[in-house]
Amino acid sequence: MEKSKQIKDFLEVRKNDLAVRIVELQYGMQPDFWKTYGDEGKKLSIRDAGYHLPFLGEAIAENNPEIFSKYVVWVKTLFHNLKFPDDVVPKTLECTQLAIEEASPEYGQITAVFIQAGLNELNKPLQSISSYIQEDEPLADVLKAYLNALLSGDKNKAASLIMETFMKGCPVKDIYLKIFQPAQYEVGRLWMSNQISVAKEHFCSAATQMIMSQLYPYIFNNEKKGKTFIGACVGGELHEIGIRMVADFFEMEGWDTYYLGANTPASVLINAAEEYQADVLGLSVALPYHRSLLKDTISQIRQSKYARDLKIIIGGVAINEFSKNWNIFGADAYASDALGAVCEAEKMVEI
Ligand code: B12
């Protein structure tokens, strides 16, 4: 096994004891600061120290320090909005390096380069994340009204707004890409800037999925193209709304579609491809540390008897963020959104 992959596996297997050691070291360095957080605070610090390791592992496995440095800026922003002092994250990274060096001096030499890249990025001033609502978009007013209805807990009002917009002639595709998608991104931004709770974010996502279902009777296309699309998230990935949208766009274009949802292992994808006689498989990843899993999943599909020649298209925010190298995964195509997904797939199957 390659050294980089060994380090990724090591960080995964040793995640819990490394996290405990990182926090021990950090509490030792800043005893007065941490005293105020008590036992519960210590448990949360251990959990958070553990979160960082898969991102570090993924950056090393891909030899792409940007995966880790973008992540640490994300953590810094999150902690800043939670009113934690700005030196917490750099200290955690320092202690992460020390804990890894203690456990394996050999691996520590390699992690040092990636952790340093993260520390360098942390030295730069924080950028605020701007709103995903673009005022000059024709549907901006509906988007704002939709989001406000959801944030105030009124899912019926949100649903009525969407149905009214549709009845006035707005295409379902525009409702998906100009209302649901930016509304979801905006919900993520508000959560990250500590303006809404996790509960509110869950509620908005669940309500949007419910409202998408109300549009279902209108997405089926009677002019079938005789092609089949399967869409799913790779194992462990729970962000399913994006790939659900992608599957619906295929349905609207006259494809037969099978949306398998979140958390789908390679074996299930291989069986599904055979069972449904798929032409194209779409795989979605939102979390950067699932990128290796995407690669492994595609490699398993390529080694299978039935599905090895299946056309595979990939997407999701974890690909969009580093889209230049989408071709390292062994897929046939990539698209940044649902519209592009159908376009790329139809080129592959020559429609
Ligand atoms: C809703 C949400 C959740 C929900 C998901 C609910 C569900 N049923 O799907 C829940 C609560 C489960 C969740 C959990 C977590 N989440 Co979350 N989540 C989001 C949020 C707010 C919106 C995602 C969404 O619905 N997007 C709307 C869809 C339409 O957009 P999309 O996914 O980008 O899809 C489009 C394109 O990307 C593309 N596309 C997508 N898939 C595919 C596939 C193919 C083949 C193609 C061609 C194209 C394509 O087309 C789609 C349509 O145009 C995002 C915010 C964001 N900016 O992404 C965070 C976000 C993705 N989550 C995040 C995090 C950190 C988490 C957690 C780790 C939080 C935690 N501490 O527990 C967990 C991890 C869960 C897991 N193991 O997967 C971070 C990731 C940051 C990072 N860089 O790592 C984000 C960015 C939030 C943030 N602002 O920080 N989350």
Short mmCIF file of C-alpha atoms and ligand atoms in Angstrom, two decimals:
data_model
loop_
_atom_site.label_atom_id
_atom_site.label_comp_id
_atom_site.label_asym_id
_atom_site.label_seq_id
_atom_site.Cartn_x
_atom_site.Cartn_y
_atom_site.Cartn_z
CA MET A 1 0.00 0.00 0.00
CA GLU A 2 1.21 3.51 -0.77
CA LYS A 3 2.60 5.45 2.23
CA SER A 4 0.01 8.25 1.83
CA LYS A 5 -2.83 5.72 1.98
CA GLN A 6 -1.21 4.09 5.03
CA ILE A 7 -1.20 7.45 6.81
CA LYS A 8 -4.83 8.07 5.95
CA ASP A 9 -5.75 4.63 7.35
CA PHE A 10 -3.60 5.22 10.43
CA LEU A 11 -5.38 8.52 11.15
CA GLU A 12 -8.73 6.80 10.73
CA VAL A 13 -7.94 3.77 12.90
CA ARG A 14 -6.21 5.81 15.62
CA LYS A 15 -8.68 8.72 15.44
CA ASN A 16 -10.08 8.30 18.96
CA ASP A 17 -6.85 7.91 20.90
CA LEU A 18 -5.13 10.62 18.86
CA ALA A 19 -8.04 13.00 19.59
CA VAL A 20 -7.75 12.30 23.34
CA ARG A 21 -4.01 12.96 23.23
CA ILE A 22 -4.42 16.17 21.19
CA VAL A 23 -6.81 17.55 23.78
CA GLU A 24 -4.57 16.46 26.70
CA LEU A 25 -1.70 18.37 25.10
CA GLN A 26 -3.83 21.42 24.37
CA TYR A 27 -5.33 21.50 27.88
CA GLY A 28 -1.77 21.25 29.22
CA MET A 29 -0.70 24.28 27.17
CA GLN A 30 -3.75 26.47 27.93
CA PRO A 31 -5.03 25.19 31.33
CA ASP A 32 -6.77 28.39 32.46
CA PHE A 33 -8.65 28.89 29.25
CA TRP A 34 -10.09 25.34 29.14
CA LYS A 35 -11.03 25.18 32.85
CA THR A 36 -14.20 27.19 32.18
CA TYR A 37 -15.57 24.56 29.76
CA GLY A 38 -15.66 21.67 32.25
CA ASP A 39 -16.02 17.95 31.44
CA GLU A 40 -18.65 18.50 28.76
CA GLY A 41 -16.34 20.99 27.03
CA LYS A 42 -13.54 18.44 27.12
CA LYS A 43 -15.74 15.80 25.48
CA LEU A 44 -16.67 18.25 22.72
CA SER A 45 -13.02 19.22 22.22
CA ILE A 46 -12.13 15.54 21.79
CA ARG A 47 -14.94 15.15 19.26
CA ASP A 48 -13.75 18.23 17.33
CA ALA A 49 -10.08 17.18 17.41
CA GLY A 50 -11.24 13.86 15.90
CA TYR A 51 -13.17 15.67 13.10
CA HIS A 52 -9.98 17.25 11.78
CA LEU A 53 -8.15 13.96 11.20
CA PRO A 54 -10.16 12.58 8.22
CA PHE A 55 -9.59 15.89 6.39
CA LEU A 56 -5.87 15.68 7.08
CA GLY A 57 -5.87 12.05 5.93
CA GLU A 58 -7.72 12.90 2.75
CA ALA A 59 -5.33 15.74 1.90
CA ILE A 60 -2.37 13.38 2.38
CA ALA A 61 -3.97 10.52 0.41
CA GLU A 62 -4.51 12.88 -2.54
CA ASN A 63 -1.29 14.80 -1.95
CA ASN A 64 -3.40 17.95 -2.05
CA PRO A 65 -2.70 20.28 0.92
CA GLU A 66 -5.52 22.56 -0.22
CA ILE A 67 -8.07 20.00 1.03
CA PHE A 68 -6.75 20.46 4.56
CA SER A 69 -6.04 24.18 4.39
CA LYS A 70 -9.55 24.98 3.08
CA TYR A 71 -10.96 22.83 5.84
CA VAL A 72 -9.02 24.60 8.61
CA VAL A 73 -10.21 27.98 7.36
CA TRP A 74 -13.74 26.56 7.51
CA VAL A 75 -13.17 25.50 11.15
CA LYS A 76 -11.63 28.87 11.99
CA THR A 77 -14.70 30.65 10.56
CA LEU A 78 -17.06 28.37 12.47
CA PHE A 79 -15.19 28.81 15.77
CA HIS A 80 -14.89 32.56 15.22
CA ASN A 81 -18.69 32.77 14.82
CA LEU A 82 -19.09 30.71 18.00
CA LYS A 83 -16.95 33.38 19.74
CA PHE A 84 -14.01 31.06 20.45
CA PRO A 85 -10.64 32.86 20.57
CA ASP A 86 -8.87 32.76 17.19
CA ASP A 87 -5.81 30.95 18.61
CA VAL A 88 -7.77 27.77 19.45
CA VAL A 89 -7.55 26.22 15.99
CA PRO A 90 -3.79 26.91 15.46
CA LYS A 91 -3.09 25.44 18.92
CA THR A 92 -5.16 22.35 18.08
CA LEU A 93 -3.17 21.91 14.87
CA GLU A 94 0.11 22.25 16.75
CA CYS A 95 -1.05 19.61 19.23
CA THR A 96 -2.29 17.39 16.39
CA GLN A 97 1.20 17.41 14.94
CA LEU A 98 2.74 16.62 18.35
CA ALA A 99 0.31 13.76 19.01
CA ILE A 100 0.99 12.21 15.58
CA GLU A 101 4.78 12.56 16.03
CA GLU A 102 4.51 10.78 19.39
CA ALA A 103 2.48 7.95 17.89
CA SER A 104 4.59 7.64 14.72
CA PRO A 105 7.66 9.83 14.11
CA GLU A 106 7.79 8.54 10.53
CA TYR A 107 4.23 9.62 9.70
CA GLY A 108 4.76 12.84 11.67
CA GLN A 109 7.37 13.95 9.14
CA ILE A 110 4.75 13.80 6.40
CA THR A 111 1.80 15.25 8.34
CA ALA A 112 4.01 18.22 9.34
CA VAL A 113 3.99 19.52 5.75
CA PHE A 114 0.19 19.42 5.50
CA ILE A 115 -0.39 20.83 8.98
CA GLN A 116 2.03 23.67 8.21
CA ALA A 117 0.05 24.44 5.03
CA GLY A 118 -3.06 24.70 7.23
CA LEU A 119 -1.27 26.94 9.74
CA ASN A 120 -0.08 29.25 6.94
CA GLU A 121 -3.63 29.62 5.71
CA LEU A 122 -4.84 30.42 9.23
CA ASN A 123 -2.49 33.41 9.35
CA LYS A 124 -4.46 35.14 6.62
CA PRO A 125 -7.37 37.41 7.64
CA LEU A 126 -10.78 35.73 7.72
CA GLN A 127 -13.07 36.44 4.79
CA SER A 128 -16.77 36.67 5.52
CA ILE A 129 -18.93 34.37 3.40
CA SER A 130 -21.32 36.43 1.31
CA SER A 131 -24.98 35.61 0.89
CA TYR A 132 -26.05 33.12 -1.80
CA ILE A 133 -29.02 35.34 -2.66
CA GLN A 134 -28.28 37.29 -5.82
CA GLU A 135 -30.52 40.32 -5.86
CA ASP A 136 -30.39 40.68 -9.65
CA GLU A 137 -31.80 37.16 -10.28
CA PRO A 138 -35.41 37.24 -11.57
CA LEU A 139 -36.53 34.81 -8.83
CA ALA A 140 -34.71 36.62 -5.98
CA ASP A 141 -37.91 37.88 -4.37
CA VAL A 142 -39.52 34.44 -4.33
CA LEU A 143 -36.28 32.96 -3.01
CA LYS A 144 -36.21 35.46 -0.14
CA ALA A 145 -39.89 34.92 0.67
CA TYR A 146 -39.39 31.13 0.56
CA LEU A 147 -36.39 31.27 2.85
CA ASN A 148 -38.12 33.62 5.29
CA ALA A 149 -41.16 31.33 5.44
CA LEU A 150 -38.92 28.33 6.22
CA LEU A 151 -36.82 30.21 8.77
CA SER A 152 -39.96 31.29 10.57
CA GLY A 153 -41.11 27.65 10.64
CA ASP A 154 -43.99 28.09 8.17
CA LYS A 155 -43.64 25.17 5.75
CA ASN A 156 -47.22 25.60 4.43
CA LYS A 157 -46.51 29.17 3.36
CA ALA A 158 -43.24 28.04 1.76
CA ALA A 159 -45.09 25.26 -0.11
CA SER A 160 -47.83 27.64 -1.30
CA LEU A 161 -45.26 30.12 -2.57
CA ILE A 162 -43.62 27.42 -4.67
CA MET A 163 -46.91 26.09 -6.07
CA GLU A 164 -48.04 29.64 -6.93
CA THR A 165 -44.73 30.33 -8.67
CA PHE A 166 -45.06 27.08 -10.63
CA MET A 167 -48.70 27.78 -11.57
CA LYS A 168 -47.66 31.20 -12.88
CA GLY A 169 -45.46 29.37 -15.41
CA CYS A 170 -42.04 29.14 -13.74
CA PRO A 171 -40.32 25.93 -14.95
CA VAL A 172 -39.60 23.30 -12.26
CA LYS A 173 -35.92 23.40 -13.24
CA ASP A 174 -35.74 27.09 -12.33
CA ILE A 175 -37.52 26.45 -9.04
CA TYR A 176 -34.89 23.79 -8.25
CA LEU A 177 -31.80 25.75 -9.29
CA LYS A 178 -32.84 29.31 -8.47
CA ILE A 179 -34.86 28.72 -5.31
CA PHE A 180 -34.22 25.37 -3.61
CA GLN A 181 -30.47 25.19 -4.23
CA PRO A 182 -29.53 28.75 -3.14
CA ALA A 183 -31.99 28.48 -0.23
CA GLN A 184 -30.15 25.37 0.97
CA TYR A 185 -26.73 27.00 0.54
CA GLU A 186 -27.98 30.06 2.41
CA VAL A 187 -29.28 27.85 5.24
CA GLY A 188 -25.77 26.32 5.43
CA ARG A 189 -24.21 29.78 5.57
CA LEU A 190 -26.57 30.95 8.31
CA TRP A 191 -25.80 27.80 10.34
CA MET A 192 -22.08 28.33 9.88
CA SER A 193 -22.28 31.95 10.96
CA ASN A 194 -24.17 30.87 14.07
CA GLN A 195 -27.32 32.72 13.03
CA ILE A 196 -29.57 29.66 13.01
CA SER A 197 -29.60 26.42 15.01
CA VAL A 198 -28.88 22.92 13.72
CA ALA A 199 -32.59 22.16 14.32
CA LYS A 200 -33.62 24.99 11.99
CA GLU A 201 -31.19 23.79 9.33
CA HIS A 202 -32.63 20.24 9.60
CA PHE A 203 -36.19 21.62 9.43
CA CYS A 204 -35.48 23.68 6.28
CA SER A 205 -33.88 20.69 4.54
CA ALA A 206 -36.75 18.36 5.45
CA ALA A 207 -39.37 20.94 4.37
CA THR A 208 -37.61 21.53 1.04
CA GLN A 209 -37.60 17.78 0.37
CA MET A 210 -41.32 17.63 1.19
CA ILE A 211 -42.04 20.57 -1.16
CA MET A 212 -39.94 18.97 -3.92
CA SER A 213 -42.23 15.92 -3.63
CA GLN A 214 -45.27 18.14 -4.21
CA LEU A 215 -43.79 19.03 -7.60
CA TYR A 216 -43.38 15.34 -8.48
CA PRO A 217 -46.56 14.99 -10.57
CA TYR A 218 -45.15 17.68 -12.86
CA ILE A 219 -41.66 16.34 -13.46
CA PHE A 220 -42.51 13.20 -15.43
CA ASN A 221 -41.93 13.42 -19.15
CA ASN A 222 -44.03 11.25 -21.44
CA GLU A 223 -41.50 11.38 -24.24
CA LYS A 224 -39.17 8.66 -23.01
CA LYS A 225 -35.63 8.46 -24.35
CA GLY A 226 -35.12 4.79 -23.49
CA LYS A 227 -32.16 5.56 -21.24
CA THR A 228 -31.74 4.82 -17.56
CA PHE A 229 -30.02 6.86 -14.87
CA ILE A 230 -29.19 5.78 -11.33
CA GLY A 231 -28.24 8.43 -8.78
CA ALA A 232 -26.79 7.93 -5.30
CA CYS A 233 -24.44 9.27 -2.66
CA VAL A 234 -21.32 7.24 -1.89
CA GLY A 235 -21.24 5.28 1.39
CA GLY A 236 -21.25 7.53 4.48
CA GLU A 237 -22.48 10.58 2.59
CA LEU A 238 -25.80 11.96 3.85
CA HIS A 239 -26.17 15.01 1.60
CA GLU A 240 -28.79 13.60 -0.73
CA ILE A 241 -30.76 16.62 -1.94
CA GLY A 242 -28.29 17.48 -4.71
CA ILE A 243 -28.31 14.03 -6.30
CA ARG A 244 -32.08 13.85 -5.89
CA MET A 245 -32.31 17.05 -7.92
CA VAL A 246 -29.96 15.61 -10.50
CA ALA A 247 -32.14 12.47 -10.81
CA ASP A 248 -35.25 14.65 -11.22
CA PHE A 249 -33.59 16.61 -14.04
CA PHE A 250 -32.94 13.31 -15.86
CA GLU A 251 -36.59 12.34 -15.31
CA MET A 252 -37.71 15.71 -16.73
CA GLU A 253 -35.57 14.99 -19.81
CA GLY A 254 -37.35 11.68 -20.45
CA TRP A 255 -34.91 9.26 -18.80
CA ASP A 256 -36.03 6.45 -16.51
CA THR A 257 -34.46 7.19 -13.16
CA TYR A 258 -33.66 5.34 -9.97
CA TYR A 259 -32.70 7.61 -7.11
CA LEU A 260 -31.09 5.48 -4.39
CA GLY A 261 -30.48 8.29 -1.88
CA ALA A 262 -27.76 8.67 0.75
CA ASN A 263 -25.08 6.31 1.97
CA THR A 264 -24.93 3.73 -0.84
CA PRO A 265 -22.09 1.16 -0.83
CA ALA A 266 -20.37 0.00 -4.03
CA SER A 267 -21.94 -3.50 -3.86
CA VAL A 268 -25.44 -1.99 -3.89
CA LEU A 269 -24.55 0.25 -6.84
CA ILE A 270 -23.20 -2.70 -8.79
CA ASN A 271 -26.38 -4.72 -8.18
CA ALA A 272 -28.57 -1.74 -9.02
CA ALA A 273 -26.73 -1.15 -12.29
CA GLU A 274 -27.47 -4.72 -13.34
CA GLU A 275 -31.02 -4.87 -11.99
CA TYR A 276 -32.13 -1.61 -13.62
CA GLN A 277 -29.96 -1.98 -16.75
CA ALA A 278 -28.46 1.46 -16.15
CA ASP A 279 -26.83 3.52 -18.89
CA VAL A 280 -25.40 6.15 -16.55
CA LEU A 281 -24.62 6.17 -12.84
CA GLY A 282 -24.36 9.50 -11.00
CA LEU A 283 -22.37 9.63 -7.77
CA SER A 284 -22.50 12.53 -5.33
CA VAL A 285 -20.04 13.69 -2.65
CA ALA A 286 -20.38 16.74 -0.40
CA LEU A 287 -17.77 16.06 2.26
CA PRO A 288 -14.15 16.35 1.08
CA TYR A 289 -13.08 13.34 3.20
CA HIS A 290 -15.37 11.13 1.09
CA ARG A 291 -13.31 11.78 -2.01
CA SER A 292 -11.14 8.68 -1.52
CA LEU A 293 -14.27 6.66 -0.95
CA LEU A 294 -15.59 7.94 -4.28
CA LYS A 295 -12.38 6.76 -5.94
CA ASP A 296 -12.59 3.33 -4.25
CA THR A 297 -16.27 2.99 -5.14
CA ILE A 298 -15.59 3.70 -8.81
CA SER A 299 -12.65 1.32 -8.78
CA GLN A 300 -14.84 -1.47 -7.34
CA ILE A 301 -17.49 -0.80 -10.00
CA ARG A 302 -14.82 -0.96 -12.73
CA GLN A 303 -13.67 -4.33 -11.42
CA SER A 304 -17.18 -5.82 -11.35
CA LYS A 305 -18.44 -8.20 -14.02
CA TYR A 306 -21.56 -6.38 -15.08
CA ALA A 307 -20.98 -2.74 -14.26
CA ARG A 308 -17.40 -2.26 -15.44
CA ASP A 309 -18.39 -0.43 -18.64
CA LEU A 310 -21.08 1.66 -16.99
CA LYS A 311 -20.79 5.38 -17.72
CA ILE A 312 -20.16 7.22 -14.47
CA ILE A 313 -20.70 10.91 -13.83
CA ILE A 314 -19.70 12.59 -10.57
CA GLY A 315 -20.59 15.79 -8.76
CA GLY A 316 -21.39 17.49 -5.48
CA VAL A 317 -19.77 20.29 -3.47
CA ALA A 318 -16.68 18.24 -2.58
CA ILE A 319 -15.90 17.94 -6.30
CA ASN A 320 -16.99 21.49 -7.18
CA GLU A 321 -14.54 22.92 -4.64
CA PHE A 322 -11.55 21.27 -6.33
CA SER A 323 -13.02 20.67 -9.76
CA LYS A 324 -9.82 21.00 -11.80
CA ASN A 325 -8.76 17.46 -10.97
CA TRP A 326 -12.15 15.72 -11.24
CA ASN A 327 -10.58 13.15 -13.56
CA ILE A 328 -8.48 11.52 -10.78
CA PHE A 329 -11.52 9.51 -9.66
CA GLY A 330 -11.85 7.23 -12.69
CA ALA A 331 -15.24 8.69 -13.68
CA ASP A 332 -16.24 9.45 -17.28
CA ALA A 333 -17.69 12.90 -16.67
CA TYR A 334 -18.30 15.63 -14.13
CA ALA A 335 -20.84 18.45 -13.92
CA SER A 336 -21.22 21.24 -11.40
CA ASP A 337 -25.01 21.20 -11.31
CA ALA A 338 -28.11 19.29 -12.34
CA LEU A 339 -28.44 21.04 -15.69
CA GLY A 340 -24.86 20.22 -16.64
CA ALA A 341 -25.31 16.64 -15.42
CA VAL A 342 -27.94 15.81 -18.07
CA CYS A 343 -25.95 17.61 -20.74
CA GLU A 344 -22.75 15.63 -20.01
CA ALA A 345 -24.63 12.33 -19.70
CA GLU A 346 -26.41 12.79 -23.01
CA LYS A 347 -23.07 13.43 -24.72
CA MET A 348 -21.77 10.14 -23.26
CA VAL A 349 -24.70 8.04 -24.45
CA GLU A 350 -24.91 9.96 -27.73
CA ILE A 351 -28.47 11.25 -27.53
C1 B12 B 1 -28.64 20.19 4.33
C2 B12 B 1 -27.23 19.93 4.78
C3 B12 B 1 -27.01 18.83 5.60
C4 B12 B 1 -28.10 17.82 5.92
C5 B12 B 1 -28.34 16.94 4.67
C6 B12 B 1 -29.80 16.53 4.60
C7 B12 B 1 -30.14 15.74 3.38
N1 B12 B 1 -31.19 14.97 3.52
O1 B12 B 1 -29.51 15.82 2.33
C8 B12 B 1 -27.47 17.03 7.13
C9 B12 B 1 -28.04 17.56 8.42
C10 B12 B 1 -27.62 15.51 7.10
C11 B12 B 1 -26.01 17.45 7.05
C12 B12 B 1 -25.03 16.84 7.78
C13 B12 B 1 -23.70 17.24 7.79
N2 B12 B 1 -23.18 18.31 7.19
CO1 B12 B 1 -24.15 19.34 5.91
N3 B12 B 1 -24.97 20.59 4.82
C14 B12 B 1 -26.18 20.78 4.36
C15 B12 B 1 -26.28 22.05 3.49
C16 B12 B 1 -26.78 23.18 4.39
C17 B12 B 1 -27.13 22.00 2.26
C18 B12 B 1 -26.85 20.79 1.32
C19 B12 B 1 -27.90 20.85 0.24
O2 B12 B 1 -29.02 20.42 0.45
N4 B12 B 1 -27.59 21.46 -0.89
C20 B12 B 1 -28.54 21.70 -1.99
C21 B12 B 1 -28.14 20.90 -3.21
C22 B12 B 1 -29.17 21.09 -4.30
O3 B12 B 1 -26.90 21.39 -3.66
P1 B12 B 1 -25.66 20.43 -3.96
O4 B12 B 1 -25.63 19.32 -3.00
O5 B12 B 1 -24.47 21.26 -4.16
O6 B12 B 1 -26.08 19.78 -5.38
C23 B12 B 1 -25.96 20.42 -6.64
C24 B12 B 1 -24.55 20.32 -7.25
O7 B12 B 1 -23.51 20.19 -6.31
C25 B12 B 1 -24.63 19.16 -8.19
N5 B12 B 1 -24.47 17.79 -7.71
C26 B12 B 1 -24.67 17.24 -6.50
N6 B12 B 1 -24.51 15.91 -6.55
C27 B12 B 1 -24.22 15.60 -7.82
C28 B12 B 1 -23.96 14.37 -8.43
C29 B12 B 1 -23.68 14.35 -9.80
C30 B12 B 1 -23.45 13.04 -10.46
C31 B12 B 1 -23.61 15.55 -10.54
C32 B12 B 1 -23.25 15.52 -11.96
C33 B12 B 1 -23.85 16.79 -9.93
C34 B12 B 1 -24.17 16.80 -8.57
O8 B12 B 1 -25.96 19.26 -8.67
C35 B12 B 1 -26.83 19.60 -7.59
C36 B12 B 1 -28.03 20.32 -8.12
O9 B12 B 1 -27.67 21.41 -8.95
C37 B12 B 1 -24.77 22.24 3.07
C38 B12 B 1 -24.42 23.68 2.68
C39 B12 B 1 -23.76 23.77 1.33
N7 B12 B 1 -23.29 24.94 0.98
O10 B12 B 1 -23.60 22.81 0.59
C40 B12 B 1 -24.08 21.69 4.33
C41 B12 B 1 -22.63 21.17 4.28
C42 B12 B 1 -22.38 20.43 2.99
N8 B12 B 1 -22.56 20.27 5.43
C43 B12 B 1 -21.46 20.38 6.04
C44 B12 B 1 -21.10 19.61 7.19
C45 B12 B 1 -19.79 19.93 7.85
C46 B12 B 1 -21.93 18.57 7.65
C47 B12 B 1 -21.63 17.63 8.84
C48 B12 B 1 -20.21 17.10 8.93
C49 B12 B 1 -22.06 18.40 10.10
C50 B12 B 1 -21.82 17.67 11.39
N9 B12 B 1 -20.90 18.21 12.13
O11 B12 B 1 -22.45 16.69 11.66
C51 B12 B 1 -22.67 16.50 8.59
C52 B12 B 1 -22.06 15.33 7.78
C53 B12 B 1 -23.10 14.30 7.36
C54 B12 B 1 -22.56 13.26 6.41
N10 B12 B 1 -21.92 12.22 6.90
O12 B12 B 1 -22.72 13.37 5.21
C55 B12 B 1 -20.52 21.44 5.43
C56 B12 B 1 -19.37 20.82 4.65
C57 B12 B 1 -18.14 21.67 4.80
C58 B12 B 1 -16.89 20.99 4.38
N11 B12 B 1 -16.17 21.58 3.46
O13 B12 B 1 -16.56 19.99 4.88
C59 B12 B 1 -21.55 22.29 4.58
C60 B12 B 1 -20.94 22.95 3.35
C61 B12 B 1 -22.14 23.34 5.55
C62 B12 B 1 -21.26 24.53 5.83
N12 B12 B 1 -21.64 25.70 5.40
O14 B12 B 1 -20.27 24.42 6.44
N13 B12 B 1 -25.84 18.51 6.25
#
